[in-house]
Short mmCIF file of C-alpha atoms in Angstrom, two decimals:
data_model
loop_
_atom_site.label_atom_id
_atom_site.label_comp_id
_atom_site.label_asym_id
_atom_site.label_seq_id
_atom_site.Cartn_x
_atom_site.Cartn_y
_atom_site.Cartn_z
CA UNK A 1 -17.54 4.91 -59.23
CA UNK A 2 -15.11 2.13 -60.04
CA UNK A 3 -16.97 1.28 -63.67
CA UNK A 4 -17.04 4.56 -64.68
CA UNK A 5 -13.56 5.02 -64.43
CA UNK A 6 -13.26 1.38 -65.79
CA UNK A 7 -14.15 2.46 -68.65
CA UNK A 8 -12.53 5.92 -69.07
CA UNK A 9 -9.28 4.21 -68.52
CA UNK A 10 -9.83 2.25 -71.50
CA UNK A 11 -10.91 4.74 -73.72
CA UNK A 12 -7.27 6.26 -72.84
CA UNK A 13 -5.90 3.30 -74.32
CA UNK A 14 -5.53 0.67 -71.36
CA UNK A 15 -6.25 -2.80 -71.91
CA UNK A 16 -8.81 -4.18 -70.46
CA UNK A 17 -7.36 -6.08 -67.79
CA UNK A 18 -4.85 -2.85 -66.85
CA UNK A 19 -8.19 -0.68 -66.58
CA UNK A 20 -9.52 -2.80 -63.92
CA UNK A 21 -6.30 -3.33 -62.05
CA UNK A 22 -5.27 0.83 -62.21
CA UNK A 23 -9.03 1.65 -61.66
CA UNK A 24 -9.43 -0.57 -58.68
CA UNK A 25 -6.51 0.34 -57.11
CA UNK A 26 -7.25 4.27 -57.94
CA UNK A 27 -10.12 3.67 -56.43
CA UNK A 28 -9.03 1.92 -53.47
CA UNK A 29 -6.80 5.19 -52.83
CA UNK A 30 -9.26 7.44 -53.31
CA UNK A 31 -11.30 5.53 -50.73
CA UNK A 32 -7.80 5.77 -48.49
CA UNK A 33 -7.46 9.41 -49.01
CA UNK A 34 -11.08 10.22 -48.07
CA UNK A 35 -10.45 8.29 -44.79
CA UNK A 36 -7.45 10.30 -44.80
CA UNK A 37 -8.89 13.65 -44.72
CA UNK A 38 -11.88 12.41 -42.41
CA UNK A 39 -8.93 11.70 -39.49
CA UNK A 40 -7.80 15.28 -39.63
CA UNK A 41 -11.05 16.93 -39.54
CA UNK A 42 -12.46 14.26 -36.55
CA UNK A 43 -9.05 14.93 -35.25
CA UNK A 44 -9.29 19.01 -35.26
CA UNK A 45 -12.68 19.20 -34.53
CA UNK A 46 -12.96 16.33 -31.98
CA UNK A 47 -9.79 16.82 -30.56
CA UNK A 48 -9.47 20.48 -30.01
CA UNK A 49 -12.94 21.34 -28.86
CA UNK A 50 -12.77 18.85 -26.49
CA UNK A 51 -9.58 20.16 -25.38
CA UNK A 52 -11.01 23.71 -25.47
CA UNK A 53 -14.24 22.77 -23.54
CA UNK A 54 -12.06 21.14 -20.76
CA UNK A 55 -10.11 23.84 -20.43
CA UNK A 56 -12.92 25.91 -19.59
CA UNK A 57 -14.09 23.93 -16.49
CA UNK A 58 -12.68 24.09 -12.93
CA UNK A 59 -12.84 20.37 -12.38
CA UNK A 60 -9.70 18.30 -12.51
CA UNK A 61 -11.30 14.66 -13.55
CA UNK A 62 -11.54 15.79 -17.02
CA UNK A 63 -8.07 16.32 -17.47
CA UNK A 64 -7.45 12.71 -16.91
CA UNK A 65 -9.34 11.69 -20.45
CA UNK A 66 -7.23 13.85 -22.09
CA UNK A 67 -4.12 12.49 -20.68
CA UNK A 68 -4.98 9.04 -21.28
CA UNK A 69 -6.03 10.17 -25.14
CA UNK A 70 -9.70 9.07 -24.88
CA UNK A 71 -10.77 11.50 -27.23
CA UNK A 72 -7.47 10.85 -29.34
CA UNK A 73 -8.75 7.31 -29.83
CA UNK A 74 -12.32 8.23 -31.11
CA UNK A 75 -11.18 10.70 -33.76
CA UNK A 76 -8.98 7.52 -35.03
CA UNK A 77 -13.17 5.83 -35.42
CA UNK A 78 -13.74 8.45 -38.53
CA UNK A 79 -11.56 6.48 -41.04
CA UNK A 80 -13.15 3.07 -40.36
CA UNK A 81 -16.51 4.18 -40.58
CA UNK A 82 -15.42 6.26 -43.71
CA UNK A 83 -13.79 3.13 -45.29
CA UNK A 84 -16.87 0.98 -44.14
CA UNK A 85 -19.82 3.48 -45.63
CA UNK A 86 -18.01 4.36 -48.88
CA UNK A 87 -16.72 1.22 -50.20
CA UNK A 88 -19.75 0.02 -51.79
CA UNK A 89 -19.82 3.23 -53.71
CA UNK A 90 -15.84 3.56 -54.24
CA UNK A 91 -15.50 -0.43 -55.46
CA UNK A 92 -18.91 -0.72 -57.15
CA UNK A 93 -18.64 -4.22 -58.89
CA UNK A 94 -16.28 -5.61 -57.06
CA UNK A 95 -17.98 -7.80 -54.18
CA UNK A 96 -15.19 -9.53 -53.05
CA UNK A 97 -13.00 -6.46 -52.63
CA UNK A 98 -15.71 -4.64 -51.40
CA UNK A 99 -16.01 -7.64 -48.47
CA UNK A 100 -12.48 -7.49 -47.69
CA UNK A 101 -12.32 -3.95 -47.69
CA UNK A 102 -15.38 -3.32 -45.01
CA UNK A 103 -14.02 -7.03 -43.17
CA UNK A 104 -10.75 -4.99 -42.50
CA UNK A 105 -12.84 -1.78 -41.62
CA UNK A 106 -14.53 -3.39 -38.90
CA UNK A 107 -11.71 -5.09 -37.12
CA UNK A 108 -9.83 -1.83 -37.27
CA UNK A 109 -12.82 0.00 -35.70
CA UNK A 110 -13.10 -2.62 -33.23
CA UNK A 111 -9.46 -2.07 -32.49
CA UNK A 112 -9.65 1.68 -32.02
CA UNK A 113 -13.11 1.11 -29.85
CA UNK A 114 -11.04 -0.97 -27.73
CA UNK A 115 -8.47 1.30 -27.36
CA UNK A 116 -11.23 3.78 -26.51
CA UNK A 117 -12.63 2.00 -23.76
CA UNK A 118 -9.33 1.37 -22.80
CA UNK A 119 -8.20 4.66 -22.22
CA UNK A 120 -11.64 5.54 -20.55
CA UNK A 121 -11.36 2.48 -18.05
CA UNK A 122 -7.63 3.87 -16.89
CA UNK A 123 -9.04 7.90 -16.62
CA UNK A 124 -11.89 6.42 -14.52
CA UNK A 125 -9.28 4.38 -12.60
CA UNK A 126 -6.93 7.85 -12.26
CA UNK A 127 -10.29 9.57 -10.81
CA UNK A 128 -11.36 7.16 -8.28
CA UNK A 129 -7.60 7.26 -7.10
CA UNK A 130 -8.38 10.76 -6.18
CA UNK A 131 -10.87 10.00 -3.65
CA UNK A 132 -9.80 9.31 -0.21
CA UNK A 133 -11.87 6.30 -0.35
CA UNK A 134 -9.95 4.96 -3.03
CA UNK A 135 -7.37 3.48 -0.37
CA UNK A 136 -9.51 1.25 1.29
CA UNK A 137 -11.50 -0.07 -1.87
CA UNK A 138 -8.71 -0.30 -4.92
CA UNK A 139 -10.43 -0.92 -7.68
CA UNK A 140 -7.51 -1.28 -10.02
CA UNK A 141 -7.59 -5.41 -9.86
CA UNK A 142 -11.43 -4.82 -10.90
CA UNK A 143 -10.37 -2.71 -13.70
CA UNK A 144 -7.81 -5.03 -15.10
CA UNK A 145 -10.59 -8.01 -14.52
CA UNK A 146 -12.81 -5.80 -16.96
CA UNK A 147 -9.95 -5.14 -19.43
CA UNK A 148 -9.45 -8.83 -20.09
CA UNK A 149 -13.04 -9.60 -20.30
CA UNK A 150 -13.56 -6.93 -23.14
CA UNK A 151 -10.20 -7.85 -25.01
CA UNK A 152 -11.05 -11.64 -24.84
CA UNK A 153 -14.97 -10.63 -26.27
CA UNK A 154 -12.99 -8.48 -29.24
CA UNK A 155 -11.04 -11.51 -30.12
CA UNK A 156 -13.64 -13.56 -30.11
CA UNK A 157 -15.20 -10.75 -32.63
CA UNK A 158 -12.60 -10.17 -34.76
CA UNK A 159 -12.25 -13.53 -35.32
CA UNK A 160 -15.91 -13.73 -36.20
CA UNK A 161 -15.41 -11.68 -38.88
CA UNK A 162 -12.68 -13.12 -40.51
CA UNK A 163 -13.87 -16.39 -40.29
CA UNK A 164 -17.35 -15.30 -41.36
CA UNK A 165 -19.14 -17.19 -39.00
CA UNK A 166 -21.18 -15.59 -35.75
CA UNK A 167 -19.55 -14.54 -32.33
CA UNK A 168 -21.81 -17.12 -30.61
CA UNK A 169 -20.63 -20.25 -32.64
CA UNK A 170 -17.20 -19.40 -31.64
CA UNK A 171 -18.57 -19.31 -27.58
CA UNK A 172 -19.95 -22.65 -28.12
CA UNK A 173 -16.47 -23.65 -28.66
CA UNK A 174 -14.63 -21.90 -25.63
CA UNK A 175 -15.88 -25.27 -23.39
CA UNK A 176 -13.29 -26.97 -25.05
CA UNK A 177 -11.01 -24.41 -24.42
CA UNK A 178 -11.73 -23.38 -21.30
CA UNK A 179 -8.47 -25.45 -19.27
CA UNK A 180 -6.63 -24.19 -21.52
CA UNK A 181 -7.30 -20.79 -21.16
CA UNK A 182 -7.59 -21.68 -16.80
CA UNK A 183 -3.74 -23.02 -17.51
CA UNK A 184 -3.38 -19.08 -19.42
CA UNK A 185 -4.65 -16.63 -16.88
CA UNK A 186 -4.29 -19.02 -13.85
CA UNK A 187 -2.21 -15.93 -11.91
CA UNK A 188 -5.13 -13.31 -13.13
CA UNK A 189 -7.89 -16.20 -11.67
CA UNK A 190 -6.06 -16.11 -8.45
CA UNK A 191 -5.28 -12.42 -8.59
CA UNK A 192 -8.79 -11.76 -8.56
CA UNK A 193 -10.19 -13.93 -6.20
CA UNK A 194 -7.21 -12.71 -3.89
CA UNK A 195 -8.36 -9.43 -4.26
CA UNK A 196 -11.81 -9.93 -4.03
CA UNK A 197 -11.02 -11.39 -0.57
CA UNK A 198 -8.30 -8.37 0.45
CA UNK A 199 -11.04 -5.81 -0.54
CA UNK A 200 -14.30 -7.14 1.17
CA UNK A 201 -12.28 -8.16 4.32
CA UNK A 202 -10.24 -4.58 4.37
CA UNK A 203 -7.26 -6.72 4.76
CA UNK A 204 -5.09 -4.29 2.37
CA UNK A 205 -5.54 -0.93 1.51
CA UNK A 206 -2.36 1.61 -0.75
CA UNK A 207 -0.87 3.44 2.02
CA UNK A 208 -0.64 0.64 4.36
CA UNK A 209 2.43 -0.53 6.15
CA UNK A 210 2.83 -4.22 6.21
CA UNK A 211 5.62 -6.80 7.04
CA UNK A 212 5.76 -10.11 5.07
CA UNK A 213 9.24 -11.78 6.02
CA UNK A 214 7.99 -14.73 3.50
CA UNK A 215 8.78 -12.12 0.54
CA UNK A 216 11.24 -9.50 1.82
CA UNK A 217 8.75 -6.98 2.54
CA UNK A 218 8.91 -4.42 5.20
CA UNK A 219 7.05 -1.33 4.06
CA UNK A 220 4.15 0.59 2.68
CA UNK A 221 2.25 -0.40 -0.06
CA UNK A 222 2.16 1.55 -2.74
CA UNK A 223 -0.02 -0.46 -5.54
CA UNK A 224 -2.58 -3.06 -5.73
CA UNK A 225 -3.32 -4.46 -9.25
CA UNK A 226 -4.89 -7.45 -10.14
CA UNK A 227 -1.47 -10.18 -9.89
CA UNK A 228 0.61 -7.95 -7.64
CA UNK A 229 0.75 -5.91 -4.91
CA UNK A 230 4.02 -3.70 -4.89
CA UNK A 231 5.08 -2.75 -1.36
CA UNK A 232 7.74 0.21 -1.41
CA UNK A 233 10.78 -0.86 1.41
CA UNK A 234 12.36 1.40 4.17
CA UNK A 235 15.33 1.12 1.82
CA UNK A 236 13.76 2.56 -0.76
CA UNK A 237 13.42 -0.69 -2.60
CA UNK A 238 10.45 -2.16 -4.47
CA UNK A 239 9.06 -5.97 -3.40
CA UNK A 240 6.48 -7.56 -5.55
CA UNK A 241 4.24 -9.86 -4.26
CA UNK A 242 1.32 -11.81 -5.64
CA UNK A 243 -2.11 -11.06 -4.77
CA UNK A 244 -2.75 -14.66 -4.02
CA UNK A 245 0.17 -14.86 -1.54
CA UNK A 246 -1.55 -12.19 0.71
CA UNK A 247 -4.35 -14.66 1.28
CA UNK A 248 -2.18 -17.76 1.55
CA UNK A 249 0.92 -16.93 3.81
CA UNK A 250 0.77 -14.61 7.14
CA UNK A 251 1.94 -11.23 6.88
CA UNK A 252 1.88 -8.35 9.38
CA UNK A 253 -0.18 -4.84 8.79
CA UNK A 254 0.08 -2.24 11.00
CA UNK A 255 -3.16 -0.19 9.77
CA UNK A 256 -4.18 -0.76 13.04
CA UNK A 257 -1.18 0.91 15.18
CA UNK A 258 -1.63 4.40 12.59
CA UNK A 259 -5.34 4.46 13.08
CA UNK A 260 -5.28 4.09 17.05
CA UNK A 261 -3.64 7.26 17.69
CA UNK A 262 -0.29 5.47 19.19
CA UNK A 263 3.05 3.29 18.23
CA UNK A 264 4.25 1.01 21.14
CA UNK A 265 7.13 1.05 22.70
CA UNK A 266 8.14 -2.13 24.31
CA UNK A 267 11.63 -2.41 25.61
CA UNK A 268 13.39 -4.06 28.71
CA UNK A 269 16.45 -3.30 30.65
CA UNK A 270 18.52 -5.45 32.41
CA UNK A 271 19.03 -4.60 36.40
CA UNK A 272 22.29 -5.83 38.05
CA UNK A 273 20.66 -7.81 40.87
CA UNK A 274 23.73 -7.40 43.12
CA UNK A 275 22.21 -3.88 43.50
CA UNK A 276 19.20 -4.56 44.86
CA UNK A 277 18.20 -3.92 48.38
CA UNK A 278 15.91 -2.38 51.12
CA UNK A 279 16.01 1.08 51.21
CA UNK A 280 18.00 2.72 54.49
CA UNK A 281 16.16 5.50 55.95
CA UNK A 282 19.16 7.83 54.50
CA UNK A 283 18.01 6.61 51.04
CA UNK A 284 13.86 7.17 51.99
CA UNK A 285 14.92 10.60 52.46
CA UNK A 286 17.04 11.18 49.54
CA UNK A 287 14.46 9.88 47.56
CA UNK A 288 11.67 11.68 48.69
CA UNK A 289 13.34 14.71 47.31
CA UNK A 290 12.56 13.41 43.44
CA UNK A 291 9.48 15.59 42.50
CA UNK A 292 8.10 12.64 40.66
CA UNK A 293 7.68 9.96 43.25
CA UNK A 294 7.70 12.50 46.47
CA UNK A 295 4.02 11.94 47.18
CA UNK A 296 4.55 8.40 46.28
CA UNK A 297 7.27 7.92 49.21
CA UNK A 298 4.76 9.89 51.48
CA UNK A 299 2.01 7.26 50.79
CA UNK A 300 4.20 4.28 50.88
CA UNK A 301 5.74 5.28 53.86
CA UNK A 302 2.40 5.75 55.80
CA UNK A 303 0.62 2.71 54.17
CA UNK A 304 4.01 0.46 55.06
CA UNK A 305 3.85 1.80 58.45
CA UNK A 306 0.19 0.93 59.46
CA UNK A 307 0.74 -2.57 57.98
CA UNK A 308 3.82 -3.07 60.06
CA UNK A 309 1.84 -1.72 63.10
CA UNK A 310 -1.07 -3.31 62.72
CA UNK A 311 0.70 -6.43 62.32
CA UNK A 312 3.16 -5.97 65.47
CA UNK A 313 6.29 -6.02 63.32
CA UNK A 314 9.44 -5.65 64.92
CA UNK A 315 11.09 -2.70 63.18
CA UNK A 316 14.23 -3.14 65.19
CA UNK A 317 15.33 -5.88 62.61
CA UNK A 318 15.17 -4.18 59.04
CA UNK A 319 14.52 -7.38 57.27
CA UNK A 320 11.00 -8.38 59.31
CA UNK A 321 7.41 -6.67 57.52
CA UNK A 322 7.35 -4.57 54.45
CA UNK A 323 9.92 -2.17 53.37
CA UNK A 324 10.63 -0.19 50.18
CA UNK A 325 13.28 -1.43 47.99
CA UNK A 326 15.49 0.52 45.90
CA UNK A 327 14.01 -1.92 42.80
CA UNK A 328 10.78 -0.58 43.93
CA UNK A 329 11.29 2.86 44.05
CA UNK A 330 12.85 2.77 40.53
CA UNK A 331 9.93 1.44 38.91
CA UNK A 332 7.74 4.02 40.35
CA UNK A 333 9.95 6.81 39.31
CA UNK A 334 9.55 5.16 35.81
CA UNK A 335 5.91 5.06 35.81
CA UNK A 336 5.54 8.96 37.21
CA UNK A 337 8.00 9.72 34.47
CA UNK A 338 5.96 8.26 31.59
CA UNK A 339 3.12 9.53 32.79
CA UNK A 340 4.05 13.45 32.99
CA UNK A 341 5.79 12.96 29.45
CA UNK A 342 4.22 14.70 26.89
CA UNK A 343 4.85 12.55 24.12
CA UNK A 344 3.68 9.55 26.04
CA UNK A 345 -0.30 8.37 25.13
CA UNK A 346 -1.66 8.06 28.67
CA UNK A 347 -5.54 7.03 27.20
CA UNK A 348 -3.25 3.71 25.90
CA UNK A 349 -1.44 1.01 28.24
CA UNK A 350 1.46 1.95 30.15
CA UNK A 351 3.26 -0.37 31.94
CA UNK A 352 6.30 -0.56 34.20
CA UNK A 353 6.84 -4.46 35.18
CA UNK A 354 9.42 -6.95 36.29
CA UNK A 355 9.61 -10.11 33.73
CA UNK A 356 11.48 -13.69 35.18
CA UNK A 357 15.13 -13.02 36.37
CA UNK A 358 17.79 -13.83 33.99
CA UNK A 359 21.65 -14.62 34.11
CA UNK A 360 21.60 -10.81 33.10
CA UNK A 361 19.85 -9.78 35.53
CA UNK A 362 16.40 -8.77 36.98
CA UNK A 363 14.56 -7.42 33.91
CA UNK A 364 12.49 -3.84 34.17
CA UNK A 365 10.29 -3.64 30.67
CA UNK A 366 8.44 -0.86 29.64
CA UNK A 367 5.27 -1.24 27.87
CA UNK A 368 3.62 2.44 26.77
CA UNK A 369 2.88 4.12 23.71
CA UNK A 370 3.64 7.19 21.68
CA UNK A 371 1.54 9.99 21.23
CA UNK A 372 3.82 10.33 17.74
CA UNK A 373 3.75 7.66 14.95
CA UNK A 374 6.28 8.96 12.95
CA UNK A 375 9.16 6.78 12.56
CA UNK A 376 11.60 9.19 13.22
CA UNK A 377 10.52 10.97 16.05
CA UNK A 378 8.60 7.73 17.73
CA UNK A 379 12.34 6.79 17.77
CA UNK A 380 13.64 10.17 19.00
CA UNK A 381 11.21 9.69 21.57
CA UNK A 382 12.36 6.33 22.58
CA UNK A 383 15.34 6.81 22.77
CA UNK A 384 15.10 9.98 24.95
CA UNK A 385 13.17 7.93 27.66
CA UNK A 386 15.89 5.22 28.00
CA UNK A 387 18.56 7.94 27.67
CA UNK A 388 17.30 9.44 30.97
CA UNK A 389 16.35 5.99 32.79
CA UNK A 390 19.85 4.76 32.12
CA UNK A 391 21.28 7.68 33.15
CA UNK A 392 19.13 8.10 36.61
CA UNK A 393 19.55 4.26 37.83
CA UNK A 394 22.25 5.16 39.91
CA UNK A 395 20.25 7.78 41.90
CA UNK A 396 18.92 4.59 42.81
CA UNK A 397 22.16 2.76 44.14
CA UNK A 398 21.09 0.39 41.13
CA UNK A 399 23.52 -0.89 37.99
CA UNK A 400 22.45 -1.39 34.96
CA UNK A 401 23.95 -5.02 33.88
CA UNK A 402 26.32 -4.90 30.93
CA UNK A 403 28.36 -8.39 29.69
CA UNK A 404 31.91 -7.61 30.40
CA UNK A 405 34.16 -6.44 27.87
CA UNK A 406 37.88 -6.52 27.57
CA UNK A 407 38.61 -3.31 29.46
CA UNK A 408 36.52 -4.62 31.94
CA UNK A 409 38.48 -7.46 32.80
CA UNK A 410 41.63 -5.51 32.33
CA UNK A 411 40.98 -3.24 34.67
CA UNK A 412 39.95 -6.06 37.23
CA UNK A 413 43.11 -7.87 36.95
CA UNK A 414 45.12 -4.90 37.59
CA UNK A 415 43.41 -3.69 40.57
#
């Protein structure tokens, strides 16, 4: 093609020197404009019957490689193969333009195929995230791993090319390179490895709430790539913090709280111990008139009575054998409380115990669980229990110990 019009050029008149230079670039823009047109027919055909195809099905994954332009990416293959099959014809006679001209085809192909398998790497990625199991098994870090790989290998290709040598005499080479490039994608390295370790030991998983004080983060995670894990705060804000760190410092996750059906509540208060005492008789009976612990006075009173008898107490002093105590009582009521509450998890622990006395007093925690793991209403729920124990410790003859205040000692000194 190109000596052909060569030579028409010069039988218009051109010298020979402006013949070769107008007919070689003609040429080289006829080859353009061929690669041209091949783009918009790959691109309508390609493009629109895969969009049309697509369309058609009832599955959802195959939206994702249109979204992500897979398909967008191979129609842009049709000029560079175009470019590479014609030159020969289009330049005929000129070698090294013809060299240059298919060189440049192939890296550009290379480029697009990247971009291809780009785009197809990140719809797979958008499928799998579909999948319930894609929360315990992220495979984004993997993905990313891959990406690098493939981008390093069309360097290393690319460079081939222009260089003229082969791929593998360039490989032979990356020894020497190869701290270098450790010192480059050190964070990747450890990225990887830390994920490797996070996914086969089910240590992480999106969704999960963790606490890592070492980094700021309180809160659930909401992506795990192959340098980073991003971990979305109570306040909304966004903490970012290295793979590699997850395997390296101590941090907190509370999968195991949301899969076991309960969120603990463990909270003390603090009973004035100037309020404690054996229970009168008058008190037995106004206690045995609380539904909750009515059958428990019964029983307590008939098991403390046979001890007492059996070993020949002398009930005439109050203090000698066993006797309820107000302390006592209170606890029970506690226990009989939690257990006929409905949003209480009685197939969990639920404690009611005394811990060492303190100068604020005699200490009553309560270790239980809640049937509801929301945040919200597990605090609701919290909250509602100690409203009512707070509020019932006087039926008890017992004071809840609070540090004085001002008013307090106002009110004291003016007595």
């Amino acid at each position: 093609m190109l000596q052909p019009l060569i030579a028409l050029l010069e039988k218009l008149g051109l010298t020979q020197a402006m013949a070769i230079v107008a007919g070689s670039v003609s040429a080289f823009l006829a080859l353009l404009l061929s690669a041209w047109i091949s783009f918009l027919i790959s691109k309508k055909i390609i493009l629109q019957m895969a969009e049309t195809l697509i369309k058609k099905t009832d599955t959802h994954w195959d939206d994702e490689l249109i979204k992500h332009r897979v398909f967008f990416w191979l129609a842009h293959l049709a000029p560079g193969i175009v470019i590479y099959l014609l030159s020969p014809f289009a330049l005929d006679g000129a070698d090294r333009l013809i060299s240059l001209v298919r060189t440049g085809a192939q890296i550009y192909m290379i480029i697009v195929g990247l971009l291809a398998v780009d785009s197809l790497m990140n719809s797979i990625l958008a499928i799998y995230d579909t999948f319930a199991f894609s929360h315990q098994v992220p495979l984004k870090s993997f993905v990313q791993v891959a990406k690098i790989i493939l981008y390093i290998i069309a360097t290393l290709i690319i460079f081939s090319f222009i260089l003229g040598r082969s791929p593998i005499y360039l490989l032979s080479g990356m020894g020497v390179l190869a701290s270098v490039l450790m010192l480059m994608f050190k964070d990747p390295i450890l990225g990887f490895v830390g994920g490797i370790q996070l996914s086969a030991n089910r240590m992480l998983a999106k969704g999960d709430w963790i606490e890592m004080p070492s980094h700021g983060a309180d809160g659930d995670v909401i992506e795990i790539a192959l340098t980073t894990v991003k971990v979305q705060n109570w306040d909304k804000t966004i903490t970012t913090i290295p793979t590699y760190a997850l395997i390296t410092n101590a941090f907190k996750n509370w999968r195991g709280m949301s899969e076991s059906g309960g969120r603990r509540i463990k909270r003390a208060l603090y009973v004035d111990m100037n309020t404690i005492r054996l229970c009168t008789p008058e008190m037995i009976e106004r206690f045995s008139k609380i539904q909750y612990i009515a059958e428990y006075i019964r029983k307590k009173q008939a098991e403390l009575a046979s001890w007492n008898m059996e070993h020949h107490v002398d009930n005439n002093i109050h203090v000698n054998g066993r006797r309820l105590t107000n302390v006592g009582t209170f606890r029970a009521y506690i226990r009989a409380y939690l257990e006929n509450h409905p949003k209480i998890h009685q197939e969990m622990t639920l404690l009611v115990r005394q811990l060492d006395p303190t100068e604020a007093g005699l200490p009553i925690e309560i270790y239980c669980f809640s049937s509801d793991q929301v945040w919200a209403n597990y605090e609701d729920i919290q909250a509602d229990i100690f409203d009512h124990i707070l509020a019932v410790a006087s039926e008890f003859d017992l004071s809840i110990y609070q540090k004085p205040s001002g008013r307090d000692l106002h009110s004291a000194f003016n007595k």
